[in-house]
mmCIF file of C-alpha atoms in Angstrom:
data_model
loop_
_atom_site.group_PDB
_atom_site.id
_atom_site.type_symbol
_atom_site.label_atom_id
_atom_site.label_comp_id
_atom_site.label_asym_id
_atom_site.label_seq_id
_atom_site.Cartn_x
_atom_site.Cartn_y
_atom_site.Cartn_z
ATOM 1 C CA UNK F 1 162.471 -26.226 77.336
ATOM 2 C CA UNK F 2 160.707 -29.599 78.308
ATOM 3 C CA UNK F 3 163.667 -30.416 80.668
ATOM 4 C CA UNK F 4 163.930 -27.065 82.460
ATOM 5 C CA UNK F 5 159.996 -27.391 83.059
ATOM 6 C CA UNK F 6 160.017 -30.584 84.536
ATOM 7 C CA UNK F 7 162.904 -29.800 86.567
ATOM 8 C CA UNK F 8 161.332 -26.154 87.720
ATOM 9 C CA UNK F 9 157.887 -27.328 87.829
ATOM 10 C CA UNK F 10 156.978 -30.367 88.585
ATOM 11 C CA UNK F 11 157.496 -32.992 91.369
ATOM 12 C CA UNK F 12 159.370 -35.675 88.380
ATOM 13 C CA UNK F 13 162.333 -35.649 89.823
ATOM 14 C CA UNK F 14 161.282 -36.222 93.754
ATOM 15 C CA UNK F 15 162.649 -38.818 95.744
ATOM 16 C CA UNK F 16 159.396 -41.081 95.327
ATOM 17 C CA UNK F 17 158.957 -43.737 92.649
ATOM 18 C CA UNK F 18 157.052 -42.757 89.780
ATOM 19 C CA UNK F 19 155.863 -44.643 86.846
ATOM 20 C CA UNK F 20 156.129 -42.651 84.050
ATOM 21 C CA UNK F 21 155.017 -43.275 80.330
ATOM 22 C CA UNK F 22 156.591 -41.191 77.619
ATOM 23 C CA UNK F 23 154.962 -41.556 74.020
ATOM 24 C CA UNK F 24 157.258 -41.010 71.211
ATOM 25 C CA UNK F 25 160.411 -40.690 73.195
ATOM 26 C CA UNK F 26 162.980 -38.184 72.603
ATOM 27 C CA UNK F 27 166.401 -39.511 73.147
ATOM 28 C CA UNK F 28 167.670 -36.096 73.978
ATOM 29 C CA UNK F 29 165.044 -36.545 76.837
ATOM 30 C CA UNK F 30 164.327 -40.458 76.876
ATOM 31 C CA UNK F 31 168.060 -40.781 77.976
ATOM 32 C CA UNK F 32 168.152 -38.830 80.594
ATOM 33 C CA UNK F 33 165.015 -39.451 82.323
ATOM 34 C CA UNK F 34 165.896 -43.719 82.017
ATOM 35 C CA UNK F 35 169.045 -42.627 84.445
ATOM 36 C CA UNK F 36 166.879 -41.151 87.081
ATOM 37 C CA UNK F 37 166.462 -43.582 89.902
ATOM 38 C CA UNK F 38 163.196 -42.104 91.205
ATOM 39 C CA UNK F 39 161.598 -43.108 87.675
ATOM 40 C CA UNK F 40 159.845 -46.380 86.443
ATOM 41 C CA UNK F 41 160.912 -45.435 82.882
ATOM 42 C CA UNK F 42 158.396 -46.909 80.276
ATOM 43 C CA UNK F 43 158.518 -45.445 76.391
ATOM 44 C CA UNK F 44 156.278 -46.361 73.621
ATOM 45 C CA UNK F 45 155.593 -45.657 69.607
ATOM 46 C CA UNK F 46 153.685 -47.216 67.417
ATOM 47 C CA UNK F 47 156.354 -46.905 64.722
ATOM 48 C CA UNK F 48 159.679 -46.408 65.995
ATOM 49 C CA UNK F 49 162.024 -47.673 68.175
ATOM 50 C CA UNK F 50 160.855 -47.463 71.988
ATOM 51 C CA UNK F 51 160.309 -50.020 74.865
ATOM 52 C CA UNK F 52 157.198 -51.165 73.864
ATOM 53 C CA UNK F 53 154.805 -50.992 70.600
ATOM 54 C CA UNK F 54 151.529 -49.266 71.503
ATOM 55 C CA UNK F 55 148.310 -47.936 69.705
ATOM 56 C CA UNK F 56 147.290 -44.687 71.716
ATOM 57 C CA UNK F 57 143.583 -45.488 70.412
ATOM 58 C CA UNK F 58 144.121 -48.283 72.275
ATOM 59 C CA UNK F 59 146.725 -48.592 75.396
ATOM 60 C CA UNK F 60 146.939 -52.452 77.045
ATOM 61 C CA UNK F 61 147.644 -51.228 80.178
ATOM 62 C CA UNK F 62 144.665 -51.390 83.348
ATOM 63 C CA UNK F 63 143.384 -47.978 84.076
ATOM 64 C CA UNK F 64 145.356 -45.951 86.116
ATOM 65 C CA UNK F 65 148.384 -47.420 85.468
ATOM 66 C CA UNK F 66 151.058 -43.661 85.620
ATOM 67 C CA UNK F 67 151.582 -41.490 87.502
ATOM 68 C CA UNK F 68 153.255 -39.376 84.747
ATOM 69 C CA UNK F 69 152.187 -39.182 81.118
ATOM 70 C CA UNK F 70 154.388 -37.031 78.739
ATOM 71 C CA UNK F 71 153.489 -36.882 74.468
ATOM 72 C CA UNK F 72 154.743 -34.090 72.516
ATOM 73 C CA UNK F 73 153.563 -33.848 68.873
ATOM 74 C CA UNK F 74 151.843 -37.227 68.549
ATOM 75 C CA UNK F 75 148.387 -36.795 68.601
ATOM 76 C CA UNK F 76 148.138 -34.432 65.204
ATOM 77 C CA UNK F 77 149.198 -37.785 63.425
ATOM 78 C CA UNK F 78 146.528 -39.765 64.764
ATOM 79 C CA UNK F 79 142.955 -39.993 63.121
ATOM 80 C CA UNK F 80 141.029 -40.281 66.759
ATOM 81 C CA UNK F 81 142.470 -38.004 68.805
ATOM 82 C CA UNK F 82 139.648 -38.183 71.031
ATOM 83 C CA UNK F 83 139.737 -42.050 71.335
ATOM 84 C CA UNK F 84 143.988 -41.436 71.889
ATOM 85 C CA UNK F 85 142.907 -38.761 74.831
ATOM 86 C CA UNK F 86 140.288 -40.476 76.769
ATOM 87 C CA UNK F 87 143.167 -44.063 76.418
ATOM 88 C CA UNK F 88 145.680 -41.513 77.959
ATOM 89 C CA UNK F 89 142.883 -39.988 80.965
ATOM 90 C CA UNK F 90 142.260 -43.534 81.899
ATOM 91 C CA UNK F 91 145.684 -45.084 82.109
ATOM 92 C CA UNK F 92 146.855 -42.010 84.291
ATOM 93 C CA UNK F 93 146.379 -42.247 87.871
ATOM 94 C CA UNK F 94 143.981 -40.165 89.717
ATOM 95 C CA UNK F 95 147.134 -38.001 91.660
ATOM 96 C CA UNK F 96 149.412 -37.775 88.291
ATOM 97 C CA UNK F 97 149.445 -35.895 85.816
ATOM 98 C CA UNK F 98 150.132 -35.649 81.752
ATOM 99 C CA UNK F 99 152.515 -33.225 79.486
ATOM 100 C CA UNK F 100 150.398 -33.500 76.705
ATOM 101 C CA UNK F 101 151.780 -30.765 73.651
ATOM 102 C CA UNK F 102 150.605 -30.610 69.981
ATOM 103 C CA UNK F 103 151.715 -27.475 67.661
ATOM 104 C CA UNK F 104 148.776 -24.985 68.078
ATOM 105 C CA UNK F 105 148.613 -22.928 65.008
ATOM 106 C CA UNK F 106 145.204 -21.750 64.915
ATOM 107 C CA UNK F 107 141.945 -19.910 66.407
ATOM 108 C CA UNK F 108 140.028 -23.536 65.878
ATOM 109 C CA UNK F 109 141.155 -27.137 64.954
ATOM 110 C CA UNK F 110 141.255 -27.678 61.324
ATOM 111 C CA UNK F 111 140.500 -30.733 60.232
ATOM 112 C CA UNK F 112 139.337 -32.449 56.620
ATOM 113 C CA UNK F 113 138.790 -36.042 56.080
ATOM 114 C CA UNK F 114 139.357 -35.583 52.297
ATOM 115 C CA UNK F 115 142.483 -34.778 52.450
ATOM 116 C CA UNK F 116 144.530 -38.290 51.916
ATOM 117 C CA UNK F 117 147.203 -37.747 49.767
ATOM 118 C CA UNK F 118 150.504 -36.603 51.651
ATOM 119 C CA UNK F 119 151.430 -34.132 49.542
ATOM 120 C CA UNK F 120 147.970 -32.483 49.967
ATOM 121 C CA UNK F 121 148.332 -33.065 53.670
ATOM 122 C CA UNK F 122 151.392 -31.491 53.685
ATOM 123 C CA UNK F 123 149.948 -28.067 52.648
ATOM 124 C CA UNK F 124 146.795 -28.165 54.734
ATOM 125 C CA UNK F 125 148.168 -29.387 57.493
ATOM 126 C CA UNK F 126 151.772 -28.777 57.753
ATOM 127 C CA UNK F 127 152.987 -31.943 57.062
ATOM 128 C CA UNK F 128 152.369 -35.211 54.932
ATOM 129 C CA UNK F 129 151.499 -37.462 57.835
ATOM 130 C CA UNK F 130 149.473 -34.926 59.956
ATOM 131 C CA UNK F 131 145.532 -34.923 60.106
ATOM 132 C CA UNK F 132 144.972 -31.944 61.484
ATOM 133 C CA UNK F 133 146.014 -28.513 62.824
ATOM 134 C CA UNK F 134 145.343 -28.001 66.179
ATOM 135 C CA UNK F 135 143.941 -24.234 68.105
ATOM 136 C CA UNK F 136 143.088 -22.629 71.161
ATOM 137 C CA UNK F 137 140.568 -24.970 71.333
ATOM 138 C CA UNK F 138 142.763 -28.395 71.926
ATOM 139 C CA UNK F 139 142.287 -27.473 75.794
ATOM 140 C CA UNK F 140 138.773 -28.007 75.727
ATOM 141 C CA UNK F 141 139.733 -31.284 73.407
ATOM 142 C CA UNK F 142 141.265 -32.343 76.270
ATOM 143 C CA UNK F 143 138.942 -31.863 79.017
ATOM 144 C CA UNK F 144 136.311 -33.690 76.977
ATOM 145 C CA UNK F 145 138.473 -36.523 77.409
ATOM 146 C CA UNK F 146 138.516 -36.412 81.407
ATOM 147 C CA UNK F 147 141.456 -33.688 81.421
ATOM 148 C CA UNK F 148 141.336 -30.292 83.931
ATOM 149 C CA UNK F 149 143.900 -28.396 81.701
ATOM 150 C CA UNK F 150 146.345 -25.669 82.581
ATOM 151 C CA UNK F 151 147.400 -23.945 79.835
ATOM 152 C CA UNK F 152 150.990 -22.648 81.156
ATOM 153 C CA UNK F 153 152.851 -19.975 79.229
ATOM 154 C CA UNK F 154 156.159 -20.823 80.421
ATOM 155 C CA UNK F 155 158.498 -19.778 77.852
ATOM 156 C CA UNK F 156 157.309 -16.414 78.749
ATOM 157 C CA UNK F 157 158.977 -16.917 81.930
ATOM 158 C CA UNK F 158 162.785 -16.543 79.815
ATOM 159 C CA UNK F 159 164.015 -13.181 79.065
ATOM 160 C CA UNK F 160 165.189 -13.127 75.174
ATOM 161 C CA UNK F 161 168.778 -13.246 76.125
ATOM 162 C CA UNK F 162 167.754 -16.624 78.222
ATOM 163 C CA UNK F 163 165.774 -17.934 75.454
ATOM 164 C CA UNK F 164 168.790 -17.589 72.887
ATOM 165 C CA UNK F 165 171.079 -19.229 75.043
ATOM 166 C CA UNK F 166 168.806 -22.208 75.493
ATOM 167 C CA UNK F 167 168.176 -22.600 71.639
ATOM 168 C CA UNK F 168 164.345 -21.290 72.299
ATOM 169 C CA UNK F 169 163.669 -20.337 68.744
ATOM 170 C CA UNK F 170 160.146 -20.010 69.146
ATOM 171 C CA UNK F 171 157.733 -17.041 70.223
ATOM 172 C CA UNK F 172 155.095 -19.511 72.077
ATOM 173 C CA UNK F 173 154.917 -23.143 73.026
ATOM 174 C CA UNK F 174 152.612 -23.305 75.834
ATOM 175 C CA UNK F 175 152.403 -26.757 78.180
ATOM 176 C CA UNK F 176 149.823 -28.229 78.584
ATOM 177 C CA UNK F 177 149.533 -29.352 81.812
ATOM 178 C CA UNK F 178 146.689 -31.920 82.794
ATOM 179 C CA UNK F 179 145.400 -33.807 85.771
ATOM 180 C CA UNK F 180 142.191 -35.469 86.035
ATOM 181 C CA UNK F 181 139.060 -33.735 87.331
#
């Protein structure tokens, strides 16, 4: 779904250079995006195998450093999301823009410090190495954090036929599109 959105609808693929950080990297996604000549490919992960090692709570690159941020299901691991956001809104330039996705399960973010052990985790939140469960309200999460957010319900835009062709087993997954205000 991520591919046919930034093919459909955004400018990623445009004949202009663009530096572009993806966070976590996919390699069904990571592999084809280091093969496109109009992209300065960088990944990172704290813990797994990417370009380079980076903290999200704290991102050694000079502000405005991409013009394309993509992370998808990073930020419920990470203890300080807010810290991770406002790292991500000041490494982004002021004309790109971010992909930023997290499962939204909920009305409201759930979130207890308590809860340590992974197995307890697990059940709260999903899964042992999550700290939270994100809602509706990660938008305004994110525009706290220097974000104007458009929440984009594009897997609406697939008739079910479409959507079980492409392997869309999933009711919603809205993007989260964000530039900076």
């Amino acid at each position: 779904m991520m591919w046919l959105f930034f093919r459909q609808k955004t400018d990623l693929f445009a004949a202009n250079l663009k530096k572009m950080l993806h966070i976590a990297p996919e390699e069904c996604l990571s592999d084809k995006f280091a093969q496109c000549e109009s992209i300065d490919y960088l990944t990172a992960d704290l813990n797994n195998s990417a370009m380079v090692k980076m903290d999200l709570t704290d991102i050694q690159y000079p502000d405005n450093s991409f013009d394309i941020i993509y992370c998808s299901h990073v930020l419920e691991h990470i203890p300080d999301d807010a810290k991770a956001m406002g790292e991500l809104s000041r490494v982004l330039k002021p004309d790109g823009w971010a992909v930023i996705q997290v499962p939204i399960l909920r009305e409201q973010t759930y979130e207890d410090w308590s809860i340590t052990d992974p197995q307890q985790r697990e059940q709260h939140f999903g899964q042992s190495d999550h700290v939270r469960v994100y809602g509706l309200d990660y938008k305004d999460r994110l525009e706290k954090a220097g974000f104007c957010v458009s929440v984009m319900p594009y897997l609406q835009e697939f008739s079910s036929e479409e959507r079980k062709r492409f392997g869309f087993d999933i009711e919603k997954d809205d993007i989260y599109f964000c530039k900076l205000h």
